[in-house]
């Protein structure tokens, strides 16, 4: 197990290295002069040249990259070209908002998707048809459209919830519902497929023959063995959501990492772009690593020896 964990951690480091290289190269391929961004559009060329030198942009690309990696390892992602604020503290300031929304949204996803998937797998027929239609709708509906609809009906026409922004539990409900409803369709399909796979196994028939209640057979025996795929998806989903939910944050005026990254792209703020991309990538690979290492606890048949 320890050897497997070390191998996985090595892959995490390698993945982050690749992401940093690709992001760094893309940032410098863009035909934008960061010194001009810092100096402003009306600054004389001599000032731009001076800033260009101060930022170290006249050095070879590999030296700039190694300097960036060295600073990043020590927790220094540089300063924003646009606001002159430290990148990492700025990201950490926004992270609680994104984390709050991500956790609430994933809870809604699981509550709707897993429950529906179990019911549809057990109660076939009419319910299955209805579920298939709802799943297709959930997969087809764009998040921005659902978010705008919820805002229009539940915040503007019937003012139950605030019209965007943060500030308390009520402000969290509509963004979380938007994320949860559109994502629940995937969990419904995964749960249903996993349950159908195990419901015809011999140990399920044995459990029924022993006289166990239907709920015990479904939850204790069937779902427990079908949940690996759900847990895998949960890990990827949570990591992705913690990295920023751009569309939902923009629709609801939510000040998370997704909005910060989008503003950085619009402002051609390379340090902030690098910082948000690497931070999101770290969360995604870390979440997957944790889920991977938890498999043996969830299913004793899984071993890493």
Coordinates of C-alpha atoms in Angstrom, one line a residue:
X1 CA 0.0 0.0 0.0
X2 CA 2.8 2.4 0.9
X3 CA 4.6 1.7 -2.3
X4 CA 1.4 2.2 -4.3
X5 CA 0.8 5.5 -2.5
X6 CA 4.3 6.7 -3.3
X7 CA 3.9 5.8 -7.0
X8 CA 0.6 7.7 -7.1
X9 CA 2.1 10.7 -5.4
X10 CA 4.9 10.6 -8.0
X11 CA 2.3 10.7 -10.8
X12 CA 0.6 13.6 -9.1
X13 CA 3.9 15.6 -9.1
X14 CA 4.5 14.6 -12.8
X15 CA 1.0 15.7 -13.7
X16 CA 1.4 19.0 -12.1
X17 CA 4.7 19.5 -13.8
X18 CA 3.1 18.8 -17.2
X19 CA 0.3 21.2 -16.4
X20 CA 2.7 23.9 -15.4
X21 CA 4.8 23.5 -18.6
X22 CA 1.8 23.6 -20.9
X23 CA 0.2 26.5 -19.1
X24 CA 3.5 28.4 -19.0
X25 CA 4.1 27.9 -22.8
X26 CA 0.5 28.8 -23.7
X27 CA 0.8 32.0 -21.6
X28 CA 3.9 33.1 -23.4
X29 CA 2.6 32.1 -26.9
X30 CA -0.2 34.6 -26.5
X31 CA 0.8 37.8 -28.3
X32 CA 0.6 40.0 -25.3
X33 CA 3.4 42.1 -23.7
X34 CA 2.9 41.7 -19.9
X35 CA 5.1 44.8 -19.4
X36 CA 2.6 46.9 -21.4
X37 CA -0.3 45.4 -19.3
X38 CA 1.5 46.5 -16.1
X39 CA 2.6 50.0 -17.5
X40 CA -0.8 50.8 -19.0
X41 CA -1.7 51.7 -22.6
X42 CA -0.4 55.3 -22.4
X43 CA 3.0 54.6 -20.8
X44 CA 6.0 55.6 -22.9
X45 CA 8.1 52.8 -24.5
X46 CA 11.0 53.4 -22.2
X47 CA 8.9 52.7 -19.1
X48 CA 7.6 49.5 -20.8
X49 CA 11.1 48.4 -21.6
X50 CA 12.2 49.0 -18.0
X51 CA 9.3 47.0 -16.6
X52 CA 10.0 44.3 -19.1
X53 CA 13.5 44.0 -17.7
X54 CA 12.4 44.2 -14.0
X55 CA 9.9 41.3 -14.6
X56 CA 12.7 39.2 -16.0
X57 CA 10.9 38.8 -19.4
X58 CA 14.1 39.4 -21.3
X59 CA 15.6 36.2 -19.9
X60 CA 15.5 32.9 -21.9
X61 CA 12.1 31.1 -21.5
X62 CA 13.6 28.1 -19.6
X63 CA 15.2 30.5 -17.1
X64 CA 11.8 32.2 -16.5
X65 CA 10.1 28.8 -16.1
X66 CA 12.7 27.5 -13.6
X67 CA 12.4 30.7 -11.7
X68 CA 8.7 30.3 -11.6
X69 CA 8.9 26.7 -10.4
X70 CA 11.4 27.7 -7.7
X71 CA 9.1 30.4 -6.4
X72 CA 6.0 28.2 -6.7
X73 CA 7.6 25.4 -4.6
X74 CA 8.1 28.0 -1.9
X75 CA 4.5 29.1 -2.1
X76 CA 5.2 32.3 -4.1
X77 CA 3.2 32.5 -7.4
X78 CA 4.2 36.1 -8.0
X79 CA 2.1 39.2 -8.2
X80 CA -0.8 39.9 -10.4
X81 CA 0.1 42.2 -13.3
X82 CA -3.2 43.9 -13.0
X83 CA -3.8 44.4 -9.3
X84 CA -0.2 44.0 -8.0
X85 CA -1.6 41.7 -5.3
X86 CA 0.1 38.4 -4.3
X87 CA -1.4 35.6 -6.4
X88 CA -1.6 32.8 -3.9
X89 CA -3.2 34.9 -1.0
X90 CA -5.7 36.2 -3.5
X91 CA -6.6 32.7 -4.6
X92 CA -6.9 31.5 -1.0
X93 CA -9.1 34.5 -0.3
X94 CA -11.6 33.3 -3.0
X95 CA -11.3 29.6 -2.2
X96 CA -13.8 29.4 0.8
X97 CA -16.5 30.7 -1.6
X98 CA -15.8 28.1 -4.2
X99 CA -15.4 25.4 -1.6
X100 CA -18.8 26.3 -0.1
X101 CA -20.5 26.2 -3.4
X102 CA -18.7 23.0 -4.5
X103 CA -19.6 21.0 -1.4
X104 CA -23.2 22.2 -1.4
X105 CA -23.6 21.4 -5.2
X106 CA -22.0 17.9 -4.9
X107 CA -24.4 17.1 -1.9
X108 CA -27.4 18.1 -4.1
X109 CA -25.9 16.0 -7.0
X110 CA -25.5 12.9 -4.8
X111 CA -28.9 13.3 -3.1
X112 CA -30.8 13.5 -6.3
X113 CA -28.6 11.3 -8.6
X114 CA -27.9 8.4 -6.3
X115 CA -31.4 8.2 -4.9
X116 CA -32.9 8.3 -8.4
X117 CA -30.4 5.7 -9.7
X118 CA -31.2 3.2 -6.9
X119 CA -35.0 3.6 -7.3
X120 CA -34.8 3.2 -11.1
X121 CA -32.6 0.2 -10.9
X122 CA -35.0 -1.5 -8.4
X123 CA -38.3 -0.3 -9.8
X124 CA -38.1 -0.9 -13.5
X125 CA -40.8 -0.1 -16.1
X126 CA -42.6 3.3 -16.0
X127 CA -40.2 4.9 -13.5
X128 CA -37.3 3.9 -15.7
X129 CA -38.8 5.7 -18.7
X130 CA -39.5 8.8 -16.7
X131 CA -36.0 8.7 -15.3
X132 CA -34.4 8.4 -18.8
X133 CA -36.3 11.5 -20.0
X134 CA -35.2 13.5 -16.9
X135 CA -31.6 12.3 -17.3
X136 CA -31.5 13.4 -20.9
X137 CA -33.0 16.8 -19.9
X138 CA -30.4 17.1 -17.1
X139 CA -27.6 16.3 -19.6
X140 CA -28.9 18.7 -22.2
X141 CA -29.6 21.7 -20.1
X142 CA -26.7 24.2 -20.0
X143 CA -25.9 25.5 -16.5
X144 CA -26.1 29.1 -17.4
X145 CA -29.6 28.7 -18.8
X146 CA -30.9 26.8 -15.7
X147 CA -29.2 29.4 -13.5
X148 CA -30.9 32.3 -15.3
X149 CA -34.3 30.5 -15.1
X150 CA -34.0 29.9 -11.4
X151 CA -33.0 33.5 -10.8
X152 CA -35.9 34.7 -12.9
X153 CA -38.6 32.6 -11.3
X154 CA -37.4 32.2 -7.7
X155 CA -35.5 35.5 -7.2
X156 CA -37.2 38.0 -9.5
X157 CA -40.8 36.9 -10.1
X158 CA -41.2 35.2 -6.7
X159 CA -38.5 36.8 -4.5
X160 CA -37.8 33.8 -2.3
X161 CA -34.0 33.9 -2.8
X162 CA -31.6 36.8 -3.4
X163 CA -30.7 37.9 -6.9
X164 CA -27.2 36.6 -6.8
X165 CA -24.2 37.4 -4.6
X166 CA -23.2 35.8 -1.3
X167 CA -24.4 36.2 2.2
X168 CA -26.0 33.3 4.1
X169 CA -27.6 30.0 3.3
X170 CA -30.4 31.4 1.1
X171 CA -27.8 32.9 -1.3
X172 CA -26.2 29.5 -1.6
X173 CA -29.3 27.5 -2.5
X174 CA -29.9 28.5 -6.2
X175 CA -26.2 28.2 -7.3
X176 CA -26.0 24.8 -5.5
X177 CA -29.3 23.7 -7.2
X178 CA -28.0 24.7 -10.6
X179 CA -24.8 22.7 -10.2
X180 CA -26.6 19.8 -8.5
X181 CA -29.5 19.4 -10.9
X182 CA -27.3 19.5 -14.0
X183 CA -24.8 17.1 -12.5
X184 CA -27.3 14.6 -10.9
X185 CA -28.0 13.1 -14.3
X186 CA -24.5 11.6 -14.4
X187 CA -24.9 10.1 -11.0
X188 CA -28.3 8.6 -11.8
X189 CA -26.8 6.8 -14.9
X190 CA -23.8 5.6 -13.0
X191 CA -25.7 4.4 -10.0
X192 CA -28.3 2.7 -12.1
X193 CA -25.7 0.9 -14.2
X194 CA -23.7 -0.2 -11.1
X195 CA -26.9 -1.5 -9.3
X196 CA -28.1 -3.4 -12.3
X197 CA -24.7 -5.1 -12.6
X198 CA -24.8 -6.4 -9.0
X199 CA -28.6 -7.1 -8.5
X200 CA -28.4 -10.4 -10.3
X201 CA -25.3 -11.7 -8.5
X202 CA -25.6 -14.8 -6.4
X203 CA -24.9 -13.1 -3.1
X204 CA -27.9 -10.9 -3.7
X205 CA -30.1 -13.9 -4.2
X206 CA -28.6 -15.5 -1.1
X207 CA -29.3 -12.4 1.0
X208 CA -32.9 -12.5 -0.2
X209 CA -33.2 -16.2 0.6
X210 CA -32.0 -15.5 4.1
X211 CA -35.1 -13.4 4.6
X212 CA -33.4 -10.0 4.7
X213 CA -35.6 -7.0 4.1
X214 CA -35.5 -5.4 0.7
X215 CA -34.0 -2.2 2.0
X216 CA -31.2 -4.2 3.7
X217 CA -30.5 -6.2 0.5
X218 CA -30.4 -3.0 -1.6
X219 CA -28.5 -0.7 0.7
X220 CA -26.2 -3.1 2.6
X221 CA -25.4 -5.6 -0.2
X222 CA -26.2 -4.2 -3.6
X223 CA -25.4 -0.5 -3.3
X224 CA -22.2 -1.1 -1.2
X225 CA -20.8 -3.2 -4.1
X226 CA -22.1 -0.8 -6.7
X227 CA -20.8 2.4 -5.2
X228 CA -17.2 2.2 -6.4
X229 CA -18.1 3.9 -9.7
X230 CA -20.1 6.5 -7.8
X231 CA -17.1 7.2 -5.5
X232 CA -14.8 7.5 -8.4
X233 CA -17.0 10.0 -10.0
X234 CA -17.5 11.8 -6.7
X235 CA -13.7 12.3 -6.4
X236 CA -13.3 13.8 -9.9
X237 CA -16.4 15.9 -9.5
X238 CA -15.4 17.4 -6.2
X239 CA -11.9 18.1 -7.4
X240 CA -13.2 19.8 -10.5
X241 CA -15.8 21.9 -8.5
X242 CA -13.2 23.0 -6.0
X243 CA -11.1 24.3 -8.8
X244 CA -13.8 26.8 -9.7
X245 CA -17.2 26.8 -11.3
X246 CA -16.9 29.6 -13.8
X247 CA -20.3 29.5 -15.4
X248 CA -22.3 29.3 -12.2
X249 CA -20.1 31.9 -10.4
X250 CA -20.6 34.3 -13.3
X251 CA -24.4 33.8 -13.5
X252 CA -24.8 34.3 -9.7
X253 CA -22.1 36.9 -9.1
X254 CA -20.3 34.4 -6.8
X255 CA -16.8 35.6 -6.0
X256 CA -15.0 32.2 -6.4
X257 CA -11.9 31.0 -8.1
X258 CA -13.7 30.5 -11.5
X259 CA -14.5 34.2 -11.6
X260 CA -11.0 35.1 -10.6
X261 CA -9.5 32.9 -13.4
X262 CA -11.9 34.4 -16.0
X263 CA -11.0 38.0 -14.9
X264 CA -7.3 37.0 -15.2
X265 CA -7.8 35.7 -18.8
X266 CA -9.7 38.9 -19.7
X267 CA -6.9 41.1 -18.2
X268 CA -4.2 38.9 -19.7
X269 CA -2.8 38.6 -16.2
X270 CA -0.3 35.7 -16.7
X271 CA 0.7 35.2 -13.0
X272 CA -2.9 34.9 -12.0
X273 CA -3.7 32.6 -14.9
X274 CA -0.8 30.3 -13.9
X275 CA -1.8 30.4 -10.3
X276 CA -5.5 29.6 -10.7
X277 CA -4.8 26.8 -13.3
X278 CA -2.1 25.2 -11.0
X279 CA -4.3 25.5 -7.9
X280 CA -7.3 23.9 -9.7
X281 CA -5.1 21.1 -11.1
X282 CA -3.6 20.4 -7.7
X283 CA -7.1 20.1 -6.2
X284 CA -8.3 17.7 -8.9
X285 CA -5.3 15.4 -8.7
X286 CA -5.3 15.5 -4.9
X287 CA -9.0 14.6 -4.7
X288 CA -8.5 11.7 -7.1
X289 CA -5.5 10.5 -5.1
X290 CA -7.4 10.5 -1.9
X291 CA -10.3 8.6 -3.4
X292 CA -7.9 6.1 -4.9
X293 CA -6.3 5.4 -1.6
X294 CA -9.7 5.0 0.1
X295 CA -10.8 2.2 -2.2
X296 CA -9.5 -0.6 0.1
X297 CA -11.5 0.8 3.0
X298 CA -14.7 0.9 0.9
X299 CA -14.2 -2.5 -0.8
X300 CA -12.0 -5.0 1.0
X301 CA -11.6 -6.9 -2.3
X302 CA -9.4 -4.1 -3.6
X303 CA -5.8 -4.4 -2.6
X304 CA -2.6 -2.6 -3.7
X305 CA -0.1 -5.2 -2.7

